[in-house]
PDB file of C-alpha atoms in Angstrom:
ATOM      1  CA  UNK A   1      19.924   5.810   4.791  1.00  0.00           C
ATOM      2  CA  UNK A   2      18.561   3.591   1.931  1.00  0.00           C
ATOM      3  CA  UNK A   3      14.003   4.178   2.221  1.00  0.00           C
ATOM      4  CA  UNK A   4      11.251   2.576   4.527  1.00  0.00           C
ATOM      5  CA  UNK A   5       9.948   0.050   2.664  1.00  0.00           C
ATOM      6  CA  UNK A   6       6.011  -0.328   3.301  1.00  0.00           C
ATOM      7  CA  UNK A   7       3.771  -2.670   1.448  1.00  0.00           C
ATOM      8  CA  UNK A   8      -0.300  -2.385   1.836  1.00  0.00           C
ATOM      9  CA  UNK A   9      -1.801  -5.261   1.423  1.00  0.00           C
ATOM     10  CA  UNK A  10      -5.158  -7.744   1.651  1.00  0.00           C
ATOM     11  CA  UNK A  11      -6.244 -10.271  -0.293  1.00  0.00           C
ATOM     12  CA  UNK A  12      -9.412  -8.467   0.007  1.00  0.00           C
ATOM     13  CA  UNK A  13     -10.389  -6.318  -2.491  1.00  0.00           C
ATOM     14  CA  UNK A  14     -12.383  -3.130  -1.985  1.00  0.00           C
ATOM     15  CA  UNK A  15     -10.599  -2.501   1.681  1.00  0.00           C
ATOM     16  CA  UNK A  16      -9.027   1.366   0.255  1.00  0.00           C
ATOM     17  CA  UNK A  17      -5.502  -0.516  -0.169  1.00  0.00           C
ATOM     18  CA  UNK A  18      -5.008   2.334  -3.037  1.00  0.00           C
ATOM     19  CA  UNK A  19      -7.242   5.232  -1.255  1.00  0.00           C
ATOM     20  CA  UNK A  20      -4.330   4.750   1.746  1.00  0.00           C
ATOM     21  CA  UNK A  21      -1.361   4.631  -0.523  1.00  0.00           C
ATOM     22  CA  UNK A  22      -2.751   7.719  -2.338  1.00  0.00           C
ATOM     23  CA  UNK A  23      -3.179   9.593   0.710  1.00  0.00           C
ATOM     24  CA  UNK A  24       0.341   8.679   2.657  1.00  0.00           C
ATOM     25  CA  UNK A  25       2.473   9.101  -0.198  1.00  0.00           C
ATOM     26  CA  UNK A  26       0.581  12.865  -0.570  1.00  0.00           C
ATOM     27  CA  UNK A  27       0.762  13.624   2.714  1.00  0.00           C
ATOM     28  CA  UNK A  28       4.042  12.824   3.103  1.00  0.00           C
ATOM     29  CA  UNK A  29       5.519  14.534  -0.155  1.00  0.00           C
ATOM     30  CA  UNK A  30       3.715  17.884   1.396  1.00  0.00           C
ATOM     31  CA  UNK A  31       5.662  17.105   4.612  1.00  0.00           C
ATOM     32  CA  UNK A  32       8.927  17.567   2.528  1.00  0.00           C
ATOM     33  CA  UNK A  33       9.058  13.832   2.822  1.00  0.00           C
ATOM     34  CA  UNK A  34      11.123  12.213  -0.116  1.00  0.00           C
ATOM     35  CA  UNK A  35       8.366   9.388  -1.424  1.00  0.00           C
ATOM     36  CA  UNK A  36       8.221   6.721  -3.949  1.00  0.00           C
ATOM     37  CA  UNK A  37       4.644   5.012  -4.987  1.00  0.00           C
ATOM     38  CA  UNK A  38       4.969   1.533  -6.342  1.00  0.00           C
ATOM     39  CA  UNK A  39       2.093   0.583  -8.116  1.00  0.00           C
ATOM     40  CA  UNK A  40       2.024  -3.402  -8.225  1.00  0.00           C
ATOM     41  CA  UNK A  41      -2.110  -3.867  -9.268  1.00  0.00           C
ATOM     42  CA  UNK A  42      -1.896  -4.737 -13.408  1.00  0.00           C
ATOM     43  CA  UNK A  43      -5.017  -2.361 -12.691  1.00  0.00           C
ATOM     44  CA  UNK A  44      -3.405   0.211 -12.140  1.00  0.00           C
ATOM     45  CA  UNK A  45      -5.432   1.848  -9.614  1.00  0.00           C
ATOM     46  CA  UNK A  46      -2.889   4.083  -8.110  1.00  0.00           C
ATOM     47  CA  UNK A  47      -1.489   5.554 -10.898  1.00  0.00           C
ATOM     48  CA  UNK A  48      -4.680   6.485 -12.565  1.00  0.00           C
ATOM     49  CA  UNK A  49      -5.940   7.957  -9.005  1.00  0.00           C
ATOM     50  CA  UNK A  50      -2.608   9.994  -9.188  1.00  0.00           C
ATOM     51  CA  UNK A  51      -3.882  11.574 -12.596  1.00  0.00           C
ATOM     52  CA  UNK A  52      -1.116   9.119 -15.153  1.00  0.00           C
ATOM     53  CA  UNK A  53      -1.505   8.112 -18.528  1.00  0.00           C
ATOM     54  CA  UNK A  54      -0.696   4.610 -17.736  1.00  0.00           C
ATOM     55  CA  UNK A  55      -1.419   3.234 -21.074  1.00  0.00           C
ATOM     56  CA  UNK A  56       0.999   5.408 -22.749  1.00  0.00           C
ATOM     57  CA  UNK A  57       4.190   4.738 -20.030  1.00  0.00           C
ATOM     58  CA  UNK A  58       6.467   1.916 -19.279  1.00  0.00           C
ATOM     59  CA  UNK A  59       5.805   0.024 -15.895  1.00  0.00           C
ATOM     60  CA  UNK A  60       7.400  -2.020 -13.507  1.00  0.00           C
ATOM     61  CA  UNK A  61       6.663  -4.879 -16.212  1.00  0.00           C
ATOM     62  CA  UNK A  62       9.368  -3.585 -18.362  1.00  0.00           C
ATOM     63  CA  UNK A  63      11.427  -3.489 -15.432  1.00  0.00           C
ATOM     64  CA  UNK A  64      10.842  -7.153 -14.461  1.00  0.00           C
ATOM     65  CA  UNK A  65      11.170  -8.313 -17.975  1.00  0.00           C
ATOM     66  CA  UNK A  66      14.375  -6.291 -18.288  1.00  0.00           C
ATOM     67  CA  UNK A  67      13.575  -3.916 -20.859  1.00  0.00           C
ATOM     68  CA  UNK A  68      14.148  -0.964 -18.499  1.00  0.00           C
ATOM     69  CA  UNK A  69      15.587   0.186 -15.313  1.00  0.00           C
ATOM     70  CA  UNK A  70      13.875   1.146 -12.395  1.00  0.00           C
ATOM     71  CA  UNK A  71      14.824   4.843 -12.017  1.00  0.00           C
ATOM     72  CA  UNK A  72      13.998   5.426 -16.153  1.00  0.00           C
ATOM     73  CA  UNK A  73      10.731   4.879 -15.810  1.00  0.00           C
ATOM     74  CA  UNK A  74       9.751   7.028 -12.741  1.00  0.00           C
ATOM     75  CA  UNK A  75       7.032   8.977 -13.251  1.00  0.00           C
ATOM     76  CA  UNK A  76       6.573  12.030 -11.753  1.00  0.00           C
ATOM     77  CA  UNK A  77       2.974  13.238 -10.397  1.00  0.00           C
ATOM     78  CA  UNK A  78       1.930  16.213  -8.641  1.00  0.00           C
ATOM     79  CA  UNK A  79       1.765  14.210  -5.502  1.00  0.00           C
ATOM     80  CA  UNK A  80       5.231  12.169  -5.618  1.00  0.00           C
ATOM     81  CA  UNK A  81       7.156   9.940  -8.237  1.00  0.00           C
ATOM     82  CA  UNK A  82       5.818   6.800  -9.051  1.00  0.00           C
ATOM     83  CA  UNK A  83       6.748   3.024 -10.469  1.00  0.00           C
ATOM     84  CA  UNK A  84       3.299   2.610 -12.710  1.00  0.00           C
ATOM     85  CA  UNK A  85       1.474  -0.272 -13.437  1.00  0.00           C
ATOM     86  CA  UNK A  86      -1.206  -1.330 -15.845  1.00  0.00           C
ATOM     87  CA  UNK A  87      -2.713  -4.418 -17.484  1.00  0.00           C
ATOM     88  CA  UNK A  88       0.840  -5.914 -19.012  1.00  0.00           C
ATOM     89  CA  UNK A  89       1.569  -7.032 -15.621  1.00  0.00           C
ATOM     90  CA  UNK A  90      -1.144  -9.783 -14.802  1.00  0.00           C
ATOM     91  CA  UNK A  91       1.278 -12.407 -17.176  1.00  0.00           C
ATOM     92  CA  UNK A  92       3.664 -11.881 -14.441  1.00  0.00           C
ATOM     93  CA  UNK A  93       2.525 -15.151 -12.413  1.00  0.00           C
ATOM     94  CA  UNK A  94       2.969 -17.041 -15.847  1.00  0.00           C
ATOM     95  CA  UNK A  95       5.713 -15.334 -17.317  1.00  0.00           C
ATOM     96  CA  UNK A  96       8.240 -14.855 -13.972  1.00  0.00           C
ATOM     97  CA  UNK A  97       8.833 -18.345 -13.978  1.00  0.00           C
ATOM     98  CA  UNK A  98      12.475 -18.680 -12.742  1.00  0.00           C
ATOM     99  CA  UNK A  99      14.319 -19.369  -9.905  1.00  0.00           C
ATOM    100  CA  UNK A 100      14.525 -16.334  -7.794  1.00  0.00           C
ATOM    101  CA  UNK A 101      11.299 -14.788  -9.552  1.00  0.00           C
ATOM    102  CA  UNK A 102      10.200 -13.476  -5.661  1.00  0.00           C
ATOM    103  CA  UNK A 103      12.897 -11.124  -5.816  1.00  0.00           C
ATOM    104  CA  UNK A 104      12.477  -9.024  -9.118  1.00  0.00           C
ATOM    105  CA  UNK A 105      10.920  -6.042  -7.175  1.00  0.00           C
ATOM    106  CA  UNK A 106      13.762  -6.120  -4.463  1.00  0.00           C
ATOM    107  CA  UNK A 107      16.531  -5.890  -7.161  1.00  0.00           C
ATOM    108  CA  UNK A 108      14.579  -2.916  -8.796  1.00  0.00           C
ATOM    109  CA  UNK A 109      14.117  -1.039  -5.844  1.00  0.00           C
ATOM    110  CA  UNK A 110      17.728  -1.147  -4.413  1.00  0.00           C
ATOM    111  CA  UNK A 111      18.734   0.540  -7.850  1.00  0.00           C
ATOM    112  CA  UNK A 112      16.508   4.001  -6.472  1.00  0.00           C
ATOM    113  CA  UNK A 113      16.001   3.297  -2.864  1.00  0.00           C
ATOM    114  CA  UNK A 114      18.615   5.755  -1.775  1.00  0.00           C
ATOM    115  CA  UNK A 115      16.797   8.797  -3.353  1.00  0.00           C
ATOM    116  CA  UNK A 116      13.737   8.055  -1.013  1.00  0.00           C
ATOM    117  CA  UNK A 117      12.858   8.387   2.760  1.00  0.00           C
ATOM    118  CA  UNK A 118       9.800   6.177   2.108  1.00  0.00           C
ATOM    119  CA  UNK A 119       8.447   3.862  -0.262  1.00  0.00           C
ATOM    120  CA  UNK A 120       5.072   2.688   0.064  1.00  0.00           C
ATOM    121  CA  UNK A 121       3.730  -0.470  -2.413  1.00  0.00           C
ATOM    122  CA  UNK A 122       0.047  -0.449  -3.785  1.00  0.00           C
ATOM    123  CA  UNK A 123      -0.123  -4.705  -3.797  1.00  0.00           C
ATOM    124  CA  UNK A 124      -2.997  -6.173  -5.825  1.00  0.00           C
ATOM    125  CA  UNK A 125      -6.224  -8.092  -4.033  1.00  0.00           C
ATOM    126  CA  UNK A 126      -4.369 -11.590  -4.279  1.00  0.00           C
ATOM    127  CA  UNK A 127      -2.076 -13.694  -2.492  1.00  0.00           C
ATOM    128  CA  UNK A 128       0.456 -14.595  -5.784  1.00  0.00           C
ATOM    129  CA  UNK A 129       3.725 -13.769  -7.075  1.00  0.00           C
ATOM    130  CA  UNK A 130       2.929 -10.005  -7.276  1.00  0.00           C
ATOM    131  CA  UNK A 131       2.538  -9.888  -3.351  1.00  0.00           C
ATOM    132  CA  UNK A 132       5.218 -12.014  -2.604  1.00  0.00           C
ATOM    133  CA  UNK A 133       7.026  -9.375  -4.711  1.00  0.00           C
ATOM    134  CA  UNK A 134       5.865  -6.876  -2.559  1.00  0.00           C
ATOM    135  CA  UNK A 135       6.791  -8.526   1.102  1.00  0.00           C
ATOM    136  CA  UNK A 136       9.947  -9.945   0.115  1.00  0.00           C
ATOM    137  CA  UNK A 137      10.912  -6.497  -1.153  1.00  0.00           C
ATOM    138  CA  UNK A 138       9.234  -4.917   2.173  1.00  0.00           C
ATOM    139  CA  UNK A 139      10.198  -3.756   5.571  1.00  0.00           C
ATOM    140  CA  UNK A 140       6.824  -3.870   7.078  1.00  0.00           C
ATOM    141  CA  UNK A 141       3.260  -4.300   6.082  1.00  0.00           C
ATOM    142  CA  UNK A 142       0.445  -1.974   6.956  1.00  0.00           C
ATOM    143  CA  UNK A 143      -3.100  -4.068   6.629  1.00  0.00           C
ATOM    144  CA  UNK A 144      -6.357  -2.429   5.556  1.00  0.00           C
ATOM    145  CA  UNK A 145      -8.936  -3.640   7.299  1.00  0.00           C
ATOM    146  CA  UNK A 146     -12.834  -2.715   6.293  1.00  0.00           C
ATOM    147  CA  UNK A 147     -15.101  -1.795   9.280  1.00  0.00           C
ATOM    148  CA  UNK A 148     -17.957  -4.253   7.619  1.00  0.00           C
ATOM    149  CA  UNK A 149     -19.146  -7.712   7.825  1.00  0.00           C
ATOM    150  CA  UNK A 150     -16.521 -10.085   7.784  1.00  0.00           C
ATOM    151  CA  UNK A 151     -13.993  -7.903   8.429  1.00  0.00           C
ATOM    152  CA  UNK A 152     -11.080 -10.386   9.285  1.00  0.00           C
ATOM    153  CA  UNK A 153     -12.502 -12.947   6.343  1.00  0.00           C
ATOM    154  CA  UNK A 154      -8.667 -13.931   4.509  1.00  0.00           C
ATOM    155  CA  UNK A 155      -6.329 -11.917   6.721  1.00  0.00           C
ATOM    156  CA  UNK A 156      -5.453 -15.266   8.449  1.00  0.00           C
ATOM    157  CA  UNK A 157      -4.615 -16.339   5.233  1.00  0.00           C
ATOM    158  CA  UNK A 158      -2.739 -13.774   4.351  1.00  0.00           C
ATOM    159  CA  UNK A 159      -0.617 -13.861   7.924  1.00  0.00           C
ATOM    160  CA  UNK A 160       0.290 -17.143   6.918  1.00  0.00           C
ATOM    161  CA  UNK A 161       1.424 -15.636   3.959  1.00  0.00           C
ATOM    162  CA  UNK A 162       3.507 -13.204   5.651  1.00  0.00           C
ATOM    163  CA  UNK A 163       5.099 -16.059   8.127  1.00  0.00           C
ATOM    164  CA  UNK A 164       6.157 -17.889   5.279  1.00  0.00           C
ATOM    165  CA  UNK A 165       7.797 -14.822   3.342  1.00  0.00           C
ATOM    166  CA  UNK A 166       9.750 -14.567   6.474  1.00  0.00           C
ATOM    167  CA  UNK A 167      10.590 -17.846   6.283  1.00  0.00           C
ATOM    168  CA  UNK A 168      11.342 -17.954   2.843  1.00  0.00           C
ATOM    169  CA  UNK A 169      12.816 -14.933   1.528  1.00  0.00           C
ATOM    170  CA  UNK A 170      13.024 -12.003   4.307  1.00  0.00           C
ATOM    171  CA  UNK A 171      13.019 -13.038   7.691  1.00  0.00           C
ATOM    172  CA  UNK A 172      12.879  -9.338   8.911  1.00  0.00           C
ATOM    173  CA  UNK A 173       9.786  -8.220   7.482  1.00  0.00           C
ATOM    174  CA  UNK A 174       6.985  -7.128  10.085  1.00  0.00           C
ATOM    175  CA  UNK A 175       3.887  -6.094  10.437  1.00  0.00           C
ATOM    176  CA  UNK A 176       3.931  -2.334  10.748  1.00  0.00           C
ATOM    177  CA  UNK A 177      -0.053  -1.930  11.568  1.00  0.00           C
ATOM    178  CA  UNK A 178      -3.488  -2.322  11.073  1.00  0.00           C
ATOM    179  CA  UNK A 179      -5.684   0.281   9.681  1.00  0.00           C
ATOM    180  CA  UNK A 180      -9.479   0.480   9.646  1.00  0.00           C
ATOM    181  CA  UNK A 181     -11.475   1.916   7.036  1.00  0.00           C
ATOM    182  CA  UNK A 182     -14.395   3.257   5.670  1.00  0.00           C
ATOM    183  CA  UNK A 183     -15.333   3.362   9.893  1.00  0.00           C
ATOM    184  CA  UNK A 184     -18.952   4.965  10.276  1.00  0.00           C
ATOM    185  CA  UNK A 185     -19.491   6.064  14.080  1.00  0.00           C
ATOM    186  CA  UNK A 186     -23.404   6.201  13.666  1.00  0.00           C
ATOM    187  CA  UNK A 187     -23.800   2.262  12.954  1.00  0.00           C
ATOM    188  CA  UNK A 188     -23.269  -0.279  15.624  1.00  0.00           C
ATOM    189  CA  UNK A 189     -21.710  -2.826  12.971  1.00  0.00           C
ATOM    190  CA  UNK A 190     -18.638  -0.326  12.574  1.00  0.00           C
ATOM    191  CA  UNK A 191     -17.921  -0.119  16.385  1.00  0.00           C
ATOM    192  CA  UNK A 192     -18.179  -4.079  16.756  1.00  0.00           C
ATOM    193  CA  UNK A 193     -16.092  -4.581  14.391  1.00  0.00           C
ATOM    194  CA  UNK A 194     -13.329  -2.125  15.624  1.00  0.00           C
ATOM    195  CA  UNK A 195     -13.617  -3.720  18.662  1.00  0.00           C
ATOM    196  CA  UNK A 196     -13.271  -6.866  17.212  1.00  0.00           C
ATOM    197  CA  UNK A 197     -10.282  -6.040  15.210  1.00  0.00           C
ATOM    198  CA  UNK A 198      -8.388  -4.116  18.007  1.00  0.00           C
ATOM    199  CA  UNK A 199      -9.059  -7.176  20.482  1.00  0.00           C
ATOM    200  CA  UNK A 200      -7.577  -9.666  17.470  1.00  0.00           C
ATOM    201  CA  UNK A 201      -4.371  -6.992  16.731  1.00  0.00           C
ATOM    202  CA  UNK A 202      -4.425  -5.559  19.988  1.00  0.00           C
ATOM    203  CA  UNK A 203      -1.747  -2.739  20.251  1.00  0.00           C
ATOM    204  CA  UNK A 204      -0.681  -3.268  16.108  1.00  0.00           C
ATOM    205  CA  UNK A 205      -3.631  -1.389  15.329  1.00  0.00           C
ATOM    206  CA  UNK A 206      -3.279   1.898  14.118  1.00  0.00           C
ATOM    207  CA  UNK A 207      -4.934   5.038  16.605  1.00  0.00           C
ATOM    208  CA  UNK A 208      -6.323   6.393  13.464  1.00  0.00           C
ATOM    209  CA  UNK A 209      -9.212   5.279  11.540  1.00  0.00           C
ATOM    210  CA  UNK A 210     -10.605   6.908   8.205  1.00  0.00           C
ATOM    211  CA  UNK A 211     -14.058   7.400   8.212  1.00  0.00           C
ATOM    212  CA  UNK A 212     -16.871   6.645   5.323  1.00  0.00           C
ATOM    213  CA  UNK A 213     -16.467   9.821   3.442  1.00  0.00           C
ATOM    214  CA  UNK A 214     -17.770  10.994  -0.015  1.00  0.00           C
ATOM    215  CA  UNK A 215     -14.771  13.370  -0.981  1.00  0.00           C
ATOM    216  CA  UNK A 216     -11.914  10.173  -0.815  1.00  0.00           C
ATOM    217  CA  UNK A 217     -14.013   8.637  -2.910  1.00  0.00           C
ATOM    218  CA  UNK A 218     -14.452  11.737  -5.184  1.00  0.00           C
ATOM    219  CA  UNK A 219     -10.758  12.573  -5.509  1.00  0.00           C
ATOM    220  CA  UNK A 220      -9.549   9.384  -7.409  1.00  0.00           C
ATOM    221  CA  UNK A 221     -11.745  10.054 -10.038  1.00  0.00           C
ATOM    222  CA  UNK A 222     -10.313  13.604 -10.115  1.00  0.00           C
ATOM    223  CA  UNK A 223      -6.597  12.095 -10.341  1.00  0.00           C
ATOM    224  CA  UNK A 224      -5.888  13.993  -7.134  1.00  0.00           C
ATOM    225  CA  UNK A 225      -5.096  13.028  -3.808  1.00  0.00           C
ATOM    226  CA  UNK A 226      -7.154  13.666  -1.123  1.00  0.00           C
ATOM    227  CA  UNK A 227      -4.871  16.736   0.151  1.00  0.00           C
ATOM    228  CA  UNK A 228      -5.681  18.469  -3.601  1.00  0.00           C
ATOM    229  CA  UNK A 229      -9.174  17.569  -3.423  1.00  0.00           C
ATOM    230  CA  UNK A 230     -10.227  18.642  -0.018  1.00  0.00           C
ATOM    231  CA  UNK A 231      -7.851  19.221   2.349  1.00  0.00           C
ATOM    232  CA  UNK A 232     -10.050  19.978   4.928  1.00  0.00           C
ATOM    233  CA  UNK A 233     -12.708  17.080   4.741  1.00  0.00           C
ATOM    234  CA  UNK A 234     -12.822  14.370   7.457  1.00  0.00           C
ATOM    235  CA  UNK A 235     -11.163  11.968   5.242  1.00  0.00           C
ATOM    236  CA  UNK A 236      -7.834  13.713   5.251  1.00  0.00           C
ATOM    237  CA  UNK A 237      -7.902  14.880   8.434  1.00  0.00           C
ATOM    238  CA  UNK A 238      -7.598  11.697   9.431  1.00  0.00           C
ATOM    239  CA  UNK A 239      -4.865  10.301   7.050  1.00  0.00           C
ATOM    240  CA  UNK A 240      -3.060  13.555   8.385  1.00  0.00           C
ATOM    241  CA  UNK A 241      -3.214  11.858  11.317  1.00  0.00           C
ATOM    242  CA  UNK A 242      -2.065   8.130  10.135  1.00  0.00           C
ATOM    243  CA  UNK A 243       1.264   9.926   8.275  1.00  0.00           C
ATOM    244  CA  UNK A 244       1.804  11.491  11.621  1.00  0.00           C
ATOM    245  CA  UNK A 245       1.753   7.686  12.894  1.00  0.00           C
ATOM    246  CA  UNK A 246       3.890   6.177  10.847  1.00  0.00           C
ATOM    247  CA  UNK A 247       6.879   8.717  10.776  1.00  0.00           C
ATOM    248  CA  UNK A 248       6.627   8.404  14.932  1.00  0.00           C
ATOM    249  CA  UNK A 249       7.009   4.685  14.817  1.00  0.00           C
ATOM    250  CA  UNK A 250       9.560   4.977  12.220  1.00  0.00           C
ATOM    251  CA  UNK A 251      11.739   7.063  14.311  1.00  0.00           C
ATOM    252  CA  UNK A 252      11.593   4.962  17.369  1.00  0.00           C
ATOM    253  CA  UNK A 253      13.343   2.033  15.401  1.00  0.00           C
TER     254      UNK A 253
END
């Protein structure tokens, strides 16, 4: 069976889009899972957080411009094989200017997406032809969602979003969950707003939530995942306990 396709996404920066796509795609890959990162931010958050050179590699930009193919440029980390990204890739929304531009990451990944059980996208904080990339290409979107003031400021923008890429260019695409971040128990603000978010998503919310915690912000800087960097800290713990989520869903469908 060709891979689960799973963008993360929010218009939002600063929500851990990259933090959760770090952690899945390394806990799944120690699972025995077969997992592709896509990183899809011209900052190239994910591959640098995965310890990659990505000034010295082709990128998904030479893909998309046609100067190389998908499963050439594959790079492989200690925590699973990645599609990098880096600066080159912000002239996308000016230079992806033809008919049929939406589906440049879709072709690319149905050249490798046999090789994979999963595929998880890194999308960039904006709502332009680099997401629409990502949830055209997609079977489901997860949602990071940051346990702080204004919480649910853009996501109705960005549902919209998602509506009209079903509309327009992949009418099965769904929205796989809702996760909450950087949660702190001890503050009432964080509990509000889970409630908050939980009575808004209701049952599309995930069960686990990661917690403020200094080691997942430690290991980027590293270039490890959190499972390298501390497997024992809260933080992984309770992305343990997301990857345990999403394969359960998975195999009810």
């Amino acid at each position: 069976m060709p891979a689960i396709i799973t963008a993360i996404t929010n218009q939002k920066g600063g929500v851990g889009k990259t933090t959760v796509a770090a952690a899945l795609l390394s806990c799944l890959h120690q699972q025995g899972v077969r997992v592709l990162g896509v990183d899809l931010d011209p900052q190239g958050s994910l591959g640098f957080s995965l310890g990659l050179d990505i000034e010295h590699c082709q990128t998904v930009y030479d893909v998309f411009r046609g100067a190389a193919e998908p499963q050439d440029i594959i790079a492989n980390t200690e925590t699973c094989d990645l599609l990098p990204s880096n600066i080159l890739l912000s002239a996308a929304e000016l230079e992806f200017n033809k008919p049929g531009r939406e589906f440049l990451l879709k072709t690319a990944l149905s050249k490798v997406q046999d090789r994979y059980d999963y595929i998880i996208i890194d999308c960039p904080p904006s709502l332009g032809l680099l997401n629409t990339n990502a949830l055209t290409a997609a079977d489901s979107v997860m949602i990071p969602v940051q346990c702080e003031y204004y919480a649910l400021e853009g996501v109705t923008q960005l549902l919209l979003t998602i509506r009209l890429v079903q509309q327009l260019f992949n009418k099965h695409l769904m929205i796989e969950g809702v996760l909450l971040t950087m949660y702190d128990a001890r503050t009432k603000l964080s509990v509000e707003v889970q409630q908050e978010v939980r009575k808004h998503f209701k049952d599309k919310v995930y069960k686990s939530y990661i917690p403020r915690n200094i080691k997942l912000s430690e290991a980027p800087s590293r270039g490890m995942s959190i499972f390298e960097y501390d497997v024992r800290c809260e933080g992984a713990k309770a992305y343990a306990g997301l990857a345990a989520e999403v394969v359960k869903a998975n195999r009810k469908k």
